[in-house]
mmCIF file of C-alpha atoms and ligand atoms in Angstrom:
data_model
loop_
_atom_site.group_PDB
_atom_site.id
_atom_site.type_symbol
_atom_site.label_atom_id
_atom_site.label_comp_id
_atom_site.label_asym_id
_atom_site.label_seq_id
_atom_site.Cartn_x
_atom_site.Cartn_y
_atom_site.Cartn_z
ATOM 1 C CA MET A 1 67.391 2.666 -7.532
ATOM 2 C CA SER A 2 66.657 -0.663 -5.802
ATOM 3 C CA LEU A 3 63.507 -0.949 -3.511
ATOM 4 C CA ASP A 4 63.354 0.121 -0.122
ATOM 5 C CA ILE A 5 61.977 -3.345 0.884
ATOM 6 C CA LYS A 6 63.235 -2.558 4.565
ATOM 7 C CA GLY A 7 60.712 0.857 3.985
ATOM 8 C CA VAL A 8 58.277 -0.414 2.264
ATOM 9 C CA LYS A 9 57.378 -3.892 4.600
ATOM 10 C CA VAL A 10 56.538 -0.490 7.758
ATOM 11 C CA ASP A 11 55.468 1.260 6.235
ATOM 12 C CA ILE A 12 52.525 -1.004 3.651
ATOM 13 C CA LYS A 13 49.893 -1.841 6.812
ATOM 14 C CA ASN A 14 46.739 -3.903 4.962
ATOM 15 C CA SER A 15 44.721 -6.755 6.028
ATOM 16 C CA LEU A 16 45.796 -9.173 2.437
ATOM 17 C CA ILE A 17 49.365 -9.112 2.716
ATOM 18 C CA THR A 18 50.921 -11.373 4.915
ATOM 19 C CA ASP A 19 54.880 -12.344 3.639
ATOM 20 C CA ILE A 20 56.976 -10.188 1.181
ATOM 21 C CA PHE A 21 59.688 -11.859 -0.075
ATOM 22 C CA TYR A 22 62.116 -10.208 -2.321
ATOM 23 C CA TYR A 23 65.215 -11.196 -4.994
ATOM 24 C CA LYS A 24 67.457 -8.818 -6.772
ATOM 25 C CA SER A 25 66.698 -10.896 -9.257
ATOM 26 C CA LEU A 26 64.353 -14.191 -9.933
ATOM 27 C CA LYS A 27 63.829 -15.688 -13.422
ATOM 28 C CA SER A 28 59.758 -14.691 -13.407
ATOM 29 C CA THR A 29 58.131 -13.670 -9.435
ATOM 30 C CA ASN A 30 54.961 -15.143 -10.680
ATOM 31 C CA LYS A 31 56.580 -19.195 -11.838
ATOM 32 C CA PHE A 32 58.059 -18.472 -8.630
ATOM 33 C CA ALA A 33 55.016 -17.786 -6.707
ATOM 34 C CA LEU A 34 52.496 -20.653 -8.181
ATOM 35 C CA GLU A 35 56.395 -22.982 -7.394
ATOM 36 C CA LEU A 36 55.928 -22.142 -3.997
ATOM 37 C CA LYS A 37 55.104 -24.932 -0.988
ATOM 38 C CA ASP A 38 53.140 -23.866 1.866
ATOM 39 C CA ALA A 39 53.096 -19.922 0.776
ATOM 40 C CA LYS A 40 50.220 -18.088 3.188
ATOM 41 C CA GLU A 41 48.003 -16.095 1.172
ATOM 42 C CA GLY A 42 49.158 -12.777 0.703
ATOM 43 C CA THR A 43 52.280 -13.696 -0.198
ATOM 44 C CA VAL A 44 53.882 -11.453 -3.036
ATOM 45 C CA ILE A 45 57.322 -12.010 -4.215
ATOM 46 C CA ILE A 46 59.339 -9.017 -6.133
ATOM 47 C CA ALA A 47 62.387 -9.159 -7.851
ATOM 48 C CA GLU A 48 64.411 -5.964 -9.035
ATOM 49 C CA ARG A 49 64.353 -7.707 -12.925
ATOM 50 C CA GLN A 50 63.348 -10.808 -14.082
ATOM 51 C CA THR A 51 64.865 -13.205 -16.450
ATOM 52 C CA LYS A 52 62.426 -14.549 -17.637
ATOM 53 C CA GLY A 53 59.940 -12.712 -17.049
ATOM 54 C CA ARG A 54 56.550 -13.804 -18.605
ATOM 55 C CA GLY A 55 53.742 -12.412 -20.538
ATOM 56 C CA ARG A 56 50.129 -15.186 -21.807
ATOM 57 C CA LEU A 57 50.408 -17.351 -23.928
ATOM 58 C CA GLN A 58 54.231 -17.921 -23.525
ATOM 59 C CA ARG A 59 55.036 -14.334 -23.832
ATOM 60 C CA LYS A 60 57.535 -12.930 -22.611
ATOM 61 C CA TRP A 61 57.524 -9.722 -20.026
ATOM 62 C CA TYR A 62 61.002 -6.849 -20.905
ATOM 63 C CA SER A 63 62.245 -6.658 -17.695
ATOM 64 C CA PRO A 64 65.671 -4.237 -16.967
ATOM 65 C CA SER A 65 66.871 -4.126 -13.391
ATOM 66 C CA ASP A 66 65.640 -1.526 -11.348
ATOM 67 C CA ALA A 67 63.471 -0.189 -13.342
ATOM 68 C CA GLY A 68 60.077 -0.813 -13.747
ATOM 69 C CA LEU A 69 58.374 -2.861 -10.559
ATOM 70 C CA TYR A 70 58.254 -6.978 -10.839
ATOM 71 C CA PHE A 71 55.348 -8.633 -8.505
ATOM 72 C CA SER A 72 53.727 -11.437 -7.709
ATOM 73 C CA ILE A 73 50.432 -12.030 -5.398
ATOM 74 C CA ILE A 74 49.984 -15.560 -3.734
ATOM 75 C CA LEU A 75 45.977 -16.170 -3.354
ATOM 76 C CA LYS A 76 43.565 -18.665 -2.032
ATOM 77 C CA PRO A 77 40.310 -18.569 -3.063
ATOM 78 C CA LYS A 78 38.296 -20.520 -1.775
ATOM 79 C CA LYS A 79 34.998 -20.254 -4.092
ATOM 80 C CA ASN A 80 34.165 -19.594 -7.396
ATOM 81 C CA TYR A 81 36.080 -20.506 -9.209
ATOM 82 C CA ASN A 82 34.635 -19.738 -12.328
ATOM 83 C CA ASN A 83 35.910 -16.182 -10.598
ATOM 84 C CA ILE A 84 38.749 -15.914 -11.298
ATOM 85 C CA PRO A 85 39.546 -14.870 -14.336
ATOM 86 C CA LEU A 86 37.851 -11.502 -11.761
ATOM 87 C CA LEU A 87 41.562 -11.894 -10.444
ATOM 88 C CA THR A 88 42.761 -10.317 -12.938
ATOM 89 C CA LEU A 89 41.155 -7.403 -13.528
ATOM 90 C CA ILE A 90 40.924 -6.993 -10.084
ATOM 91 C CA GLY A 91 45.184 -6.033 -10.808
ATOM 92 C CA ALA A 92 44.454 -3.888 -12.988
ATOM 93 C CA LEU A 93 42.193 -1.427 -11.207
ATOM 94 C CA SER A 94 44.342 -1.500 -9.096
ATOM 95 C CA VAL A 95 47.628 0.348 -10.937
ATOM 96 C CA TYR A 96 44.380 2.145 -12.421
ATOM 97 C CA LYS A 97 43.910 3.667 -9.591
ATOM 98 C CA THR A 98 47.567 3.676 -8.592
ATOM 99 C CA LEU A 99 47.928 5.370 -11.512
ATOM 100 C CA ASN A 100 45.324 8.290 -11.589
ATOM 101 C CA THR A 101 46.628 9.221 -8.062
ATOM 102 C CA ILE A 102 49.199 10.296 -9.397
ATOM 103 C CA LYS A 103 47.578 12.478 -12.435
ATOM 104 C CA ILE A 104 48.520 9.502 -14.567
ATOM 105 C CA LYS A 105 45.079 9.266 -16.768
ATOM 106 C CA THR A 106 44.947 4.965 -17.820
ATOM 107 C CA ASP A 107 42.966 3.406 -20.230
ATOM 108 C CA LEU A 108 41.670 -0.533 -19.110
ATOM 109 C CA LYS A 109 42.579 -2.682 -21.604
ATOM 110 C CA TRP A 110 40.559 -6.246 -22.025
ATOM 111 C CA PRO A 111 42.258 -8.425 -20.464
ATOM 112 C CA ASN A 112 45.488 -7.948 -19.109
ATOM 113 C CA ASP A 113 46.375 -4.144 -19.911
ATOM 114 C CA ILE A 114 47.010 -0.796 -18.666
ATOM 115 C CA LEU A 115 47.340 1.826 -21.813
ATOM 116 C CA TYR A 116 48.733 5.117 -21.829
ATOM 117 C CA LYS A 117 47.971 7.256 -25.384
ATOM 118 C CA ASN A 118 47.600 3.262 -26.189
ATOM 119 C CA LYS A 119 51.137 2.597 -25.317
ATOM 120 C CA LYS A 120 51.340 -0.617 -22.814
ATOM 121 C CA VAL A 121 52.439 0.467 -19.561
ATOM 122 C CA CYS A 122 51.707 -2.120 -17.109
ATOM 123 C CA GLY A 123 50.643 -6.428 -17.798
ATOM 124 C CA VAL A 124 48.421 -8.418 -15.477
ATOM 125 C CA LEU A 125 49.234 -12.227 -15.770
ATOM 126 C CA SER A 126 46.816 -14.222 -13.730
ATOM 127 C CA GLN A 127 48.228 -18.105 -12.988
ATOM 128 C CA PHE A 128 46.364 -20.856 -10.794
ATOM 129 C CA ARG A 129 48.054 -24.693 -9.581
ATOM 130 C CA SER A 130 44.797 -27.350 -8.498
ATOM 131 C CA SER A 131 45.804 -30.694 -8.053
ATOM 132 C CA GLY A 132 42.783 -32.576 -9.567
ATOM 133 C CA SER A 133 39.558 -30.335 -9.125
ATOM 134 C CA ASN A 134 41.137 -28.327 -6.251
ATOM 135 C CA LEU A 135 42.871 -24.971 -6.856
ATOM 136 C CA GLU A 136 45.385 -24.808 -4.414
ATOM 137 C CA LYS A 137 46.419 -21.235 -5.289
ATOM 138 C CA VAL A 138 45.652 -18.258 -7.896
ATOM 139 C CA VAL A 139 49.217 -16.006 -9.383
ATOM 140 C CA VAL A 140 48.211 -12.855 -9.556
ATOM 141 C CA GLY A 141 51.937 -11.378 -10.979
ATOM 142 C CA ILE A 142 51.718 -6.900 -12.250
ATOM 143 C CA GLY A 143 54.264 -5.361 -14.584
ATOM 144 C CA LEU A 144 54.862 -1.642 -14.524
ATOM 145 C CA ASN A 145 57.050 0.073 -16.055
ATOM 146 C CA VAL A 146 58.051 3.286 -13.988
ATOM 147 C CA ASN A 147 61.748 4.439 -14.956
ATOM 148 C CA GLN A 148 62.788 2.766 -17.873
ATOM 149 C CA LYS A 149 64.290 5.471 -19.809
ATOM 150 C CA LYS A 150 64.041 3.934 -23.549
ATOM 151 C CA PHE A 151 63.007 -0.083 -24.696
ATOM 152 C CA PRO A 152 64.177 -1.932 -26.966
ATOM 153 C CA GLU A 153 63.179 -0.932 -30.731
ATOM 154 C CA LYS A 154 60.114 -4.007 -30.955
ATOM 155 C CA LEU A 155 58.462 -3.114 -28.362
ATOM 156 C CA LYS A 156 59.867 0.602 -28.956
ATOM 157 C CA SER A 157 57.048 1.799 -30.668
ATOM 158 C CA LYS A 158 54.569 0.286 -28.481
ATOM 159 C CA SER A 159 55.948 0.600 -24.628
ATOM 160 C CA ILE A 160 55.657 3.931 -22.016
ATOM 161 C CA SER A 161 57.175 4.369 -18.499
ATOM 162 C CA LEU A 162 55.212 5.930 -15.813
ATOM 163 C CA ARG A 163 59.296 8.015 -15.895
ATOM 164 C CA MET A 164 58.391 9.113 -19.626
ATOM 165 C CA ILE A 165 55.098 10.177 -18.783
ATOM 166 C CA LYS A 166 56.453 12.332 -15.535
ATOM 167 C CA ASN A 167 59.543 13.411 -17.410
ATOM 168 C CA LYS A 168 61.225 12.317 -14.027
ATOM 169 C CA LYS A 169 62.641 9.414 -12.178
ATOM 170 C CA ILE A 170 59.172 8.307 -9.424
ATOM 171 C CA LYS A 171 60.285 5.995 -6.670
ATOM 172 C CA LYS A 172 58.518 2.616 -6.152
ATOM 173 C CA GLU A 173 57.655 2.720 -2.447
ATOM 174 C CA GLY A 174 54.679 4.189 -2.658
ATOM 175 C CA LEU A 175 53.718 2.669 -6.452
ATOM 176 C CA LEU A 176 54.113 0.059 -4.931
ATOM 177 C CA ILE A 177 52.360 0.114 -1.382
ATOM 178 C CA ASP A 178 49.420 1.476 -2.980
ATOM 179 C CA ILE A 179 49.162 -1.030 -5.367
ATOM 180 C CA LEU A 180 48.982 -3.346 -2.750
ATOM 181 C CA ASP A 181 46.289 -1.556 -0.527
ATOM 182 C CA ASN A 182 44.155 -1.495 -3.452
ATOM 183 C CA PHE A 183 44.039 -4.949 -4.465
ATOM 184 C CA SER A 184 42.832 -6.624 -0.195
ATOM 185 C CA ILE A 185 40.256 -3.730 -1.053
ATOM 186 C CA TYR A 186 38.781 -5.297 -4.408
ATOM 187 C CA TYR A 187 40.036 -8.404 -3.652
ATOM 188 C CA LYS A 188 37.157 -7.851 0.239
ATOM 189 C CA LYS A 189 35.177 -7.470 -2.633
ATOM 190 C CA PHE A 190 35.876 -9.944 -4.496
ATOM 191 C CA LYS A 191 35.414 -12.447 -1.545
ATOM 192 C CA GLU A 192 31.925 -11.258 -0.227
ATOM 193 C CA GLU A 193 30.330 -11.369 -4.203
ATOM 194 C CA LYS A 194 30.115 -7.977 -5.534
ATOM 195 C CA PHE A 195 31.481 -9.162 -8.597
ATOM 196 C CA GLU A 196 29.044 -6.767 -10.233
ATOM 197 C CA GLU A 197 30.425 -3.792 -8.751
ATOM 198 C CA ILE A 198 34.316 -4.556 -9.552
ATOM 199 C CA ILE A 199 32.458 -4.643 -13.832
ATOM 200 C CA GLU A 200 30.561 -2.149 -12.859
ATOM 201 C CA GLU A 201 34.089 -0.064 -12.480
ATOM 202 C CA TRP A 202 35.751 -2.315 -14.327
ATOM 203 C CA LYS A 203 33.714 -1.113 -17.757
ATOM 204 C CA ASP A 204 34.462 2.349 -16.587
ATOM 205 C CA LYS A 205 37.363 2.582 -17.125
ATOM 206 C CA MET A 206 37.229 0.414 -20.987
ATOM 207 C CA LYS A 207 36.991 2.403 -23.438
ATOM 208 C CA MET A 208 36.754 -0.514 -25.915
ATOM 209 C CA LEU A 209 33.465 -0.376 -24.857
ATOM 210 C CA ASN A 210 30.497 -0.412 -27.497
ATOM 211 C CA LYS A 211 33.773 -0.543 -30.076
ATOM 212 C CA ILE A 212 34.191 -3.241 -32.595
ATOM 213 C CA ILE A 213 36.994 -5.478 -32.282
ATOM 214 C CA THR A 214 38.323 -7.955 -33.589
ATOM 215 C CA PHE A 215 39.321 -10.829 -31.437
ATOM 216 C CA SER A 216 42.147 -13.528 -31.550
ATOM 217 C CA THR A 217 41.624 -16.381 -30.223
ATOM 218 C CA SER A 218 44.933 -18.680 -28.722
ATOM 219 C CA ASP A 219 44.280 -20.759 -31.932
ATOM 220 C CA ASN A 220 44.311 -17.307 -34.221
ATOM 221 C CA LYS A 221 41.339 -18.167 -35.192
ATOM 222 C CA LYS A 222 39.675 -13.800 -35.180
ATOM 223 C CA ILE A 223 36.250 -12.680 -34.252
ATOM 224 C CA LEU A 224 34.734 -9.682 -34.924
ATOM 225 C CA GLY A 225 32.111 -8.518 -32.842
ATOM 226 C CA LYS A 226 30.799 -5.057 -30.757
ATOM 227 C CA VAL A 227 31.580 -5.101 -27.454
ATOM 228 C CA ILE A 228 28.348 -4.764 -26.059
ATOM 229 C CA ASP A 229 29.586 -5.972 -22.213
ATOM 230 C CA ILE A 230 31.586 -7.554 -19.100
ATOM 231 C CA SER A 231 30.665 -10.339 -17.933
ATOM 232 C CA ALA A 232 30.273 -11.305 -13.429
ATOM 233 C CA LYS A 233 32.967 -14.020 -14.871
ATOM 234 C CA GLY A 234 35.457 -11.390 -16.485
ATOM 235 C CA GLU A 235 34.426 -12.918 -19.569
ATOM 236 C CA LEU A 236 34.625 -10.065 -22.919
ATOM 237 C CA ILE A 237 31.333 -10.037 -23.768
ATOM 238 C CA ILE A 238 30.607 -8.615 -28.141
ATOM 239 C CA LYS A 239 27.603 -9.085 -30.262
ATOM 240 C CA HIS A 240 29.091 -11.050 -33.555
ATOM 241 C CA GLU A 241 29.313 -9.531 -36.703
ATOM 242 C CA ASP A 242 26.205 -12.565 -37.342
ATOM 243 C CA GLY A 243 23.816 -11.453 -35.133
ATOM 244 C CA GLU A 244 24.928 -13.414 -31.998
ATOM 245 C CA THR A 245 26.399 -13.349 -28.546
ATOM 246 C CA LYS A 246 28.752 -14.961 -27.427
ATOM 247 C CA ARG A 247 30.883 -14.966 -24.623
ATOM 248 C CA LEU A 248 35.240 -14.704 -24.956
ATOM 249 C CA ILE A 249 37.577 -15.583 -22.489
ATOM 250 C CA ALA A 250 41.264 -16.127 -23.554
ATOM 251 C CA GLY A 251 43.173 -14.471 -26.691
ATOM 252 C CA ASP A 252 43.114 -10.729 -27.855
ATOM 253 C CA VAL A 253 41.919 -8.066 -28.715
ATOM 254 C CA SER A 254 42.395 -5.233 -31.084
ATOM 255 C CA VAL A 255 39.528 -2.265 -31.549
ATOM 256 C CA ASP A 256 39.017 -2.499 -35.900
ATOM 257 C CA LYS A 257 39.412 1.325 -36.718
ATOM 258 C CA ASN A 258 37.742 0.412 -40.417
ATOM 259 C CA SER A 259 34.824 -1.854 -39.945
ATOM 260 C CA LEU A 260 31.529 -0.037 -40.131
ATOM 261 C CA ARG A 261 29.487 -3.037 -40.856
ATOM 262 C CA PHE A 262 28.251 -2.340 -37.054
ATOM 263 C CA LYS A 263 25.724 0.672 -35.152
HETATM 264 C C1 BT5 B 301 51.312 -9.124 -20.468
HETATM 265 O O1 BT5 B 301 50.562 -10.488 -21.320
HETATM 266 O O2 BT5 B 301 51.016 -7.579 -20.721
HETATM 267 C C2 BT5 B 301 51.573 -9.608 -19.260
HETATM 268 C C3 BT5 B 301 52.367 -9.098 -18.189
HETATM 269 C C4 BT5 B 301 53.115 -9.932 -17.193
HETATM 270 C C5 BT5 B 301 53.854 -9.569 -16.254
HETATM 271 C C6 BT5 B 301 54.209 -9.792 -14.540
HETATM 272 S S1 BT5 B 301 56.072 -9.412 -14.304
HETATM 273 C C7 BT5 B 301 56.374 -9.841 -12.620
HETATM 274 C C8 BT5 B 301 55.107 -11.484 -13.281
HETATM 275 N N1 BT5 B 301 55.882 -12.296 -13.500
HETATM 276 C C9 BT5 B 301 56.235 -12.677 -14.626
HETATM 277 O O3 BT5 B 301 56.935 -13.421 -15.251
HETATM 278 N N2 BT5 B 301 54.708 -11.601 -15.704
HETATM 279 C C10 BT5 B 301 54.373 -11.231 -14.188
HETATM 280 P P1 BT5 B 301 50.607 -9.752 -22.778
HETATM 281 O O4 BT5 B 301 49.662 -9.127 -22.091
HETATM 282 O O5 BT5 B 301 50.740 -11.300 -23.173
HETATM 283 O O6 BT5 B 301 51.103 -9.472 -23.430
HETATM 284 C C11 BT5 B 301 51.809 -9.124 -23.176
HETATM 285 C C12 BT5 B 301 53.282 -8.248 -25.215
HETATM 286 O O7 BT5 B 301 53.884 -7.090 -23.923
HETATM 287 C C13 BT5 B 301 54.677 -8.877 -25.812
HETATM 288 O O8 BT5 B 301 54.901 -10.236 -26.013
HETATM 289 C C14 BT5 B 301 55.740 -8.021 -25.609
HETATM 290 O O9 BT5 B 301 54.956 -7.250 -27.058
HETATM 291 C C15 BT5 B 301 54.491 -6.981 -25.311
HETATM 292 N N3 BT5 B 301 55.896 -6.118 -23.389
HETATM 293 C C16 BT5 B 301 56.834 -7.292 -22.943
HETATM 294 N N4 BT5 B 301 56.996 -6.160 -22.448
HETATM 295 C C17 BT5 B 301 56.254 -5.381 -21.777
HETATM 296 C C18 BT5 B 301 57.184 -4.391 -21.890
HETATM 297 N N5 BT5 B 301 57.574 -3.820 -20.219
HETATM 298 N N6 BT5 B 301 56.097 -2.747 -21.960
HETATM 299 C C19 BT5 B 301 55.159 -3.202 -22.257
HETATM 300 N N7 BT5 B 301 55.031 -3.910 -22.847
HETATM 301 C C20 BT5 B 301 55.795 -5.189 -22.830
#
């Protein structure tokens, strides 16, 4: 079922969202949002399907027609360039909170995944555009699996949708409105520089804390360590096996079940 976008526009009443652009099909809502000229802060781009949905590091986001929520929020933060990775965390927190209200208890996986029983139900992708040292905009893209009944072979073992969790079809309008409302509240905190509050909330919802993990960098180096914190900039702080503390920013994390090297 397509979104009742008129209803969404009527019902949405938060202070951040200024404009909603709705499309049946786009290559990628993030790409569209990044390329959109003169867009105001709070513009949201939504598509019923994406033909080239993106994940991090050139990966793909499976975005079949009408089944998921695929949208991007355009932001224009004035300062705090260092804290921009926090906007990804805010995106994930907003979805976490919304799912909690429909009694779906998820787990946040740093930096951008929302898992249900270790299967991915949502991913967040933040990208930015700048000219010189001038940050033009940040785009926070959210892909939430809502009504998929199944996934392609490659994704089957590690993906799940809300419909598969609840065993019934789920309406998307209320979810979208709630996620955007939550986002607006967290973004206000971000602008007020209440970074610690955001981080504390994240850590509370992340099972990975104090676990041994393997971190894979974008050039495929592996780092083993124990997760000890998240910094105010959104970095994952780990204690490396050589005893040194390391701050990690972009890459993939997997929890290391076999390692007993850290206590
Ligand atoms: C992400 O990347 O999880 C970010 C996903 C962001 C998608 C949204 S949709 C709206 C906006 N417009 C876009 O073009 N993108 C954003 P990453 O952590 O790199 O995870 C990507 C990996 O997740 C893939 O390589 C697959 O293994 C897996 N995957 C792909 N599609 C999936 C899906 N629908 N559900 C669960 N897992 C999926």
